[in-house]
XYZ file of C-alpha atoms in Angstrom:
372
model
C 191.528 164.505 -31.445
C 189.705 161.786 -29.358
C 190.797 158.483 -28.878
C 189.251 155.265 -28.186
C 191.718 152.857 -26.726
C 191.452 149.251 -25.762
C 193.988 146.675 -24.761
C 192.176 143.629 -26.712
C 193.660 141.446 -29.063
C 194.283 144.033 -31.793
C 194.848 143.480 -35.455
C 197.337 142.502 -37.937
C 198.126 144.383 -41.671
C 195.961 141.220 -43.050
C 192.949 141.528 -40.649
C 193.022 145.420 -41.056
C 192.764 145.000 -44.985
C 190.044 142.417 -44.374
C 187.718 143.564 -41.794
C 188.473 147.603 -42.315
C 188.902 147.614 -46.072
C 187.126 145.247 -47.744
C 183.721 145.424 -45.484
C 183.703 149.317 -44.578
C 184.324 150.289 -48.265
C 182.987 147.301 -50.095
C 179.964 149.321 -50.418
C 176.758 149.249 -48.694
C 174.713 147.365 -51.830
C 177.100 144.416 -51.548
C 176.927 144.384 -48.007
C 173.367 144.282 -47.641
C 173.050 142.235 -49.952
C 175.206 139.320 -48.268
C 173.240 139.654 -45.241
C 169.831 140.198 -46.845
C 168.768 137.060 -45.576
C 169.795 137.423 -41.667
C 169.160 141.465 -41.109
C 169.120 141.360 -37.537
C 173.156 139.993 -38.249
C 174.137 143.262 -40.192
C 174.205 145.615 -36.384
C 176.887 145.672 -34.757
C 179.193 143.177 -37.540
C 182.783 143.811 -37.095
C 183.497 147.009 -39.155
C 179.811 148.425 -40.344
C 179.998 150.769 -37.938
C 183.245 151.611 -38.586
C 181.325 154.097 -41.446
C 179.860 156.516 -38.514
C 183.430 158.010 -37.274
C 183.474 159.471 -40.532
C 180.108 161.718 -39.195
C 182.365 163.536 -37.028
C 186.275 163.504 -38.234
C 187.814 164.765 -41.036
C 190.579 161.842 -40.602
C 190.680 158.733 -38.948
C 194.091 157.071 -37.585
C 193.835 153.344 -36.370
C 197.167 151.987 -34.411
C 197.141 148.589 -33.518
C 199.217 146.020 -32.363
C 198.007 141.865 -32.601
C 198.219 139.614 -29.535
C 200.300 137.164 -31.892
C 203.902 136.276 -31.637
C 206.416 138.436 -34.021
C 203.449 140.997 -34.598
C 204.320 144.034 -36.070
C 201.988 147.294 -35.146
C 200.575 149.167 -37.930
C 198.949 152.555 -38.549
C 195.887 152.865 -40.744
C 194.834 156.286 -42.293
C 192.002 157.634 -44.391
C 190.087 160.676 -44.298
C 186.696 158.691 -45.744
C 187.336 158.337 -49.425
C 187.976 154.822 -50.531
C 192.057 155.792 -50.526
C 194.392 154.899 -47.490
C 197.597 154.683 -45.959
C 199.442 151.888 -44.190
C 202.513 151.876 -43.058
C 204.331 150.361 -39.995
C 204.764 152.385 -36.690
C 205.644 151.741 -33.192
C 202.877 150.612 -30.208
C 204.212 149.679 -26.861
C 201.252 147.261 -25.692
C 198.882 145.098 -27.396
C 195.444 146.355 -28.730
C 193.972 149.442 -30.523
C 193.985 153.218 -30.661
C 191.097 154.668 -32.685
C 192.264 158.475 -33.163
C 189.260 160.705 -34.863
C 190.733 163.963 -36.053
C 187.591 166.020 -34.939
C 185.925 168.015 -37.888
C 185.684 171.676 -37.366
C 181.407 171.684 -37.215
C 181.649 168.619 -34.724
C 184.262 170.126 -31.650
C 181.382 169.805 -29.773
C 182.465 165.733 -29.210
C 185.632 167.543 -27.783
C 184.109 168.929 -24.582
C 184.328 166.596 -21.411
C 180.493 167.034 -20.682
C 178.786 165.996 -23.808
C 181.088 163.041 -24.095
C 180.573 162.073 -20.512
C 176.671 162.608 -21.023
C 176.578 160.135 -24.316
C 178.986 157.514 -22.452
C 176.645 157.432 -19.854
C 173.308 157.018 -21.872
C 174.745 154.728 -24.530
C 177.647 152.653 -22.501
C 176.310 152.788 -18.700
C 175.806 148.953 -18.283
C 177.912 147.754 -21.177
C 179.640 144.243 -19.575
C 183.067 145.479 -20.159
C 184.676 147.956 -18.156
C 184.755 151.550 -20.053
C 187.528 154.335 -18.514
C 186.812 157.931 -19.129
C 189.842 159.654 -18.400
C 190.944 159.275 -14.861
C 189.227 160.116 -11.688
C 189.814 164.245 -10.066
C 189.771 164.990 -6.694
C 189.756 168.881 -5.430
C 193.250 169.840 -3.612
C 194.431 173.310 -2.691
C 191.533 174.754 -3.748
C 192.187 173.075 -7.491
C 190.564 169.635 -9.061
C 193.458 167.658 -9.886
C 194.055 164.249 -11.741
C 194.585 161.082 -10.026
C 195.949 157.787 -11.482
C 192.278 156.503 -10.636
C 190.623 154.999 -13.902
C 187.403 157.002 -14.004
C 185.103 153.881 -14.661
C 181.792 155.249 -15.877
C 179.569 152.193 -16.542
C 178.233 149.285 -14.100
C 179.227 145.760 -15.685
C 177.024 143.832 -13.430
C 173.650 145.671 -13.342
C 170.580 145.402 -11.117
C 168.972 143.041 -13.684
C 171.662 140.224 -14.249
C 171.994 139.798 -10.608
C 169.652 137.047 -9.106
C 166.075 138.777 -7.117
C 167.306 136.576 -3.529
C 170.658 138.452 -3.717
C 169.051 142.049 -3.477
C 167.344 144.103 -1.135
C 164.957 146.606 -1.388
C 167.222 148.969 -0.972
C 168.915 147.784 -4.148
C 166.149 148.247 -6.206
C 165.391 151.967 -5.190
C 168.719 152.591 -5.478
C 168.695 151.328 -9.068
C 165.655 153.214 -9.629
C 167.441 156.375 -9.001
C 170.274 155.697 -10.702
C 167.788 155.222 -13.750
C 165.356 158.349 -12.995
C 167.407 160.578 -10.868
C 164.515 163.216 -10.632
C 161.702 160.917 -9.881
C 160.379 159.966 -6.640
C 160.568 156.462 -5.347
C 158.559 153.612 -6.954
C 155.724 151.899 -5.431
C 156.317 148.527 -6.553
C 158.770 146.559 -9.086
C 158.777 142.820 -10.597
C 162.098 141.486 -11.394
C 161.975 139.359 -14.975
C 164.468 136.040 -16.106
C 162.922 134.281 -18.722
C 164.829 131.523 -20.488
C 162.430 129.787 -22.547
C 160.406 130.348 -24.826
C 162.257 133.527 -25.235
C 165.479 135.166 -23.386
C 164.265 138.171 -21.506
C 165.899 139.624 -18.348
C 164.926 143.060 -16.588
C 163.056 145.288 -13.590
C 159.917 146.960 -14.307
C 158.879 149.786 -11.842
C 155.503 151.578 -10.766
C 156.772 155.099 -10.858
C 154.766 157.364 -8.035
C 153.062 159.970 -9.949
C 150.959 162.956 -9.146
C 147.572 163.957 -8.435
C 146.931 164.415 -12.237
C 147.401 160.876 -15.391
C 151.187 162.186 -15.636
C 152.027 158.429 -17.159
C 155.314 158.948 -18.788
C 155.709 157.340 -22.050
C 158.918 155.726 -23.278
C 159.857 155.015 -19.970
C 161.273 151.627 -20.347
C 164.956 151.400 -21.743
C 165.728 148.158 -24.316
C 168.624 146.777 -23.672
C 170.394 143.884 -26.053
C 172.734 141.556 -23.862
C 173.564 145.203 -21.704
C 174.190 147.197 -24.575
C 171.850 150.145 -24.882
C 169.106 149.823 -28.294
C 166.250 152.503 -27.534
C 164.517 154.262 -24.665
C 161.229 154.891 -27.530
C 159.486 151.147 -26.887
C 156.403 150.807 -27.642
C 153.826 147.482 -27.613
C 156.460 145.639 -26.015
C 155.783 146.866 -22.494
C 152.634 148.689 -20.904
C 152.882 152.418 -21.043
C 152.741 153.131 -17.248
C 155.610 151.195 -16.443
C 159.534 152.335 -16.510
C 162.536 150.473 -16.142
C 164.729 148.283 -17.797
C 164.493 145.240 -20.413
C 166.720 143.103 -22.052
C 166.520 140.834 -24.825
C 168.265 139.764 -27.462
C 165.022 138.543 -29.124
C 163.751 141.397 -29.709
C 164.434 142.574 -33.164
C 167.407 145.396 -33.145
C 166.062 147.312 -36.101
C 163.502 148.391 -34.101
C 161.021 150.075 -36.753
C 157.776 150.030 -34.979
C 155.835 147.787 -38.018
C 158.333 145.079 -37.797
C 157.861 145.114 -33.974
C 154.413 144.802 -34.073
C 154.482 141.619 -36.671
C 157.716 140.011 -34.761
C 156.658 137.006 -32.716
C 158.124 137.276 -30.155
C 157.568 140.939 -29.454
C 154.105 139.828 -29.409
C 154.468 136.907 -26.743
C 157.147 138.921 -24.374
C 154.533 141.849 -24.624
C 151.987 139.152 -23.457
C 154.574 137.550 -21.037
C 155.095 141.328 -19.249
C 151.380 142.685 -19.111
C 150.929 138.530 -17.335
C 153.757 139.233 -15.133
C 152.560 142.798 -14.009
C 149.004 141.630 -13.463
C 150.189 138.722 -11.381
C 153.005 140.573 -9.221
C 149.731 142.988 -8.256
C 147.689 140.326 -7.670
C 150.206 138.847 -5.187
C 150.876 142.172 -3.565
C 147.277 142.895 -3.203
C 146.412 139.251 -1.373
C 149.617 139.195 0.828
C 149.750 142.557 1.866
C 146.194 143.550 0.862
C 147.105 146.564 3.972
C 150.061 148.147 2.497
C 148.047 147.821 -1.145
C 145.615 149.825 0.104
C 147.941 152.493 1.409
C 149.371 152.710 -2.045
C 146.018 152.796 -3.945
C 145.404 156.550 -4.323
C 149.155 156.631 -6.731
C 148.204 153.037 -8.027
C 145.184 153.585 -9.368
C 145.675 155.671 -12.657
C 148.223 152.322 -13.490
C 145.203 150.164 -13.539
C 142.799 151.973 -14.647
C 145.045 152.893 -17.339
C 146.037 149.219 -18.481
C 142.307 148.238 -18.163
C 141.511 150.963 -20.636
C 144.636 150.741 -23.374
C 145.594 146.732 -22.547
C 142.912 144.500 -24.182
C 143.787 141.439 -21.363
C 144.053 143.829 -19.176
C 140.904 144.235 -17.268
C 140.253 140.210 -17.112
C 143.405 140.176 -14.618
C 143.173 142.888 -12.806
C 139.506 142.852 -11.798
C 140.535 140.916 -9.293
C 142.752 143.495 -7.694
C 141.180 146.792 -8.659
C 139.576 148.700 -6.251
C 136.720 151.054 -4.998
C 137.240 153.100 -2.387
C 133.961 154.325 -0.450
C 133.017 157.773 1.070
C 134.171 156.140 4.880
C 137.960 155.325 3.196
C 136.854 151.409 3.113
C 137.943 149.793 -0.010
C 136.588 146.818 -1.785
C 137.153 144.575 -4.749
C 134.696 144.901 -7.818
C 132.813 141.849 -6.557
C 133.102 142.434 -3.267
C 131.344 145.818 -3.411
C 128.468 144.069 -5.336
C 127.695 141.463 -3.164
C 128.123 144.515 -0.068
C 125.566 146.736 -1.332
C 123.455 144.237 -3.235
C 120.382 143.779 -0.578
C 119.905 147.700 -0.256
C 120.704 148.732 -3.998
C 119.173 146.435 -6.060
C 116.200 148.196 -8.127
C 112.610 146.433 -8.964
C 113.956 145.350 -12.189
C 116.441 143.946 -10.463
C 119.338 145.718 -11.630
C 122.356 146.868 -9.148
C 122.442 150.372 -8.686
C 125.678 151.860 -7.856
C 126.474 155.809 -6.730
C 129.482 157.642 -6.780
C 130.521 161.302 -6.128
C 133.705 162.745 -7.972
C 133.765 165.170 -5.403
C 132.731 164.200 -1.994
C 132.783 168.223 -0.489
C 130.926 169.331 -3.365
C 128.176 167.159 -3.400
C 128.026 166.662 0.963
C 124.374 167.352 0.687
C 123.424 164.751 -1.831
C 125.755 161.835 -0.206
C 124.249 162.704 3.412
C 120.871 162.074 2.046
C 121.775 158.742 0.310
C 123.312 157.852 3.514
C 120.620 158.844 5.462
C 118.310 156.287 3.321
C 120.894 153.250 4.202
C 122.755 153.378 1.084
């Protein structure tokens, strides 16, 4: 078996008949069609997902005893047919024990490492506290159990805190915690949006190699901390990972609704503004440290000019060119630098470049020879 425990305000006979009973086997036509007017209202209602322990157990046991005065506890049975059992029992403390009788082709939800590795993707930053077991410590040569509560999520995540709390440090340790594998990030912008929409969240430039290794779906969506979908797309440009969280983005998150919602349209154009203008501040307050970084930048921007329609009016003013001395300029800036010697007789702006500056040594001596 595996149990799911909490110590809430549990349930009495009548609430188990009414949110159990009547919505999880009222059937799924009726149900849809009270909420057929409000879908984004239908995840996560009290008892619809009360359907998927049935993908896994043969039988499911709910014990329960309510917070109120003279409550008795109660045991609810079924093994997913519309036929139960009720009966009294006995439960020391308030709350809820959800016992799934594991199904024979499903005992893999009875080993300790794929449970701890869906916890972690689907629960890590959920705002209540979630105890796996308890903590082990090695002793004697032996891991043994402590009383510890083995706490496996953070309730308070990088994103809900306020940017002039954190460090740096913070926000590459967050990074890691998020990308274990990955090396650290060159940058990050820190989102809070209240109005016109709600959107919190950190968006990283990942440092990638020599080759355009931009890792799609690297962004995690995130409703009010509780995990949605690490697939987003056209909410967030592709180059980026990190985290976002909304709770106006639409949770059934089928990609033609997202791309006629709203506001996925205006927080997509709210994040590619951001992004430009956090680069654009970086590059004119630290236009030293920019340059350092522009050799791993580079495939970013070039890559938002070229798949981000609004792109490229931003971030002209940022990208750069880097010359065969290592001197780097702005698009205008190399214009007006090499306009006296390279403009043509038709007075056109003639501009040379070498993909490969040992290959082709000969040809850039000789331009360099004639002043260009």
């Amino acid at each position: 078996t595996l149990t799911v425990s909490d110590q809430g305000i549990g349930m009495t006979q009548e609430e188990i008949d009414k949110y159990i009973n009547q919505i999880a086997f009222s059937g799924a036509t009726e149900f849809l069609d009270k909420y057929k007017k409000d879908g984004a209202s239908i995840i996560g209602h009290f008892g619809l997902g009360f359907y998927s322990a049935f993908m896994v157990a043969k039988s499911v046991d709910i014990i329960t005893l309510s917070w109120q005065p003279d409550a008795k506890a109660v045991k609810w049975t079924c093994d997913g047919s519309p036929a139960f059992e009720m009966t009294d029992t006995d439960k020391a403390d308030r709350g809820t024990d959800i016992v799934l009788h594991i199904d024979d082709d499903c005992k893999e939800f009875l080993e300790k490492y794929r449970l701890e590795s869906l916890l972690k993707k689907y629960c890590k930053f959920l705002p209540v506290e979630i105890a796996f077991g308890k903590k082990t410590k090695w002793e004697d040569g032996q891991e043994k159990e402590t009383d510890e509560l083995n706490i496996i999520n953070d309730t308070h995540p990088l994103w809900t805190r306020k940017p002039a709390d954190l460090k740096d440090e913070d926000y590459k340790e967050f990074y890691k915690q998020l990308y274990p594998m990955q090396d650290e990030p060159l940058f990050w912008i820190h989102l809070n949006v209240d109005y016109p929409f709600n959107l919190t969240g950190v968006l990283y430039f990942p440092k990638i190699k020599n080759q355009l290794d931009v890792r799609r779906n690297g962004i995690q969506l995130y409703c009010n901390q509780v995990f949605v979908t690490d697939q987003v797309e056209n909410i967030v440009p592709d180059f980026l990972h990190g985290v976002i969280d909304s709770p106006d983005i639409p949770l059934n998150v089928s990609r033609s609704y997202l791309q006629s919602d709203t506001n996925v349209k205006k927080i997509s154009g709210y994040i590619t503004k951001k992004v430009a203008d956090r680069l654009k501040q970086i590059f004119r307050q630290e236009r030293e440290e920019y340059e350092k970084k522009w050799d791993d930048l580079k495939l970013f921007i070039h890559y938002g000019i070229l798949s981000e329609m609004d792109f490229y009016d931003k971030a002209k003013d940022f990208a750069l060119l880097k010359d065969t001395e290592g001197h780097y300029y702005t698009y205008a800036e190399y214009q007006e630098f090499v306009r006296d010697q390279q403009t043509d007789k038709d007075s056109n702006l003639v501009c040379l470049y070498t993909h490969d500056l040992a290959l082709n040594h000969a040809q850039v001596e000789a331009a360099r020879l004639k002043g260009y």
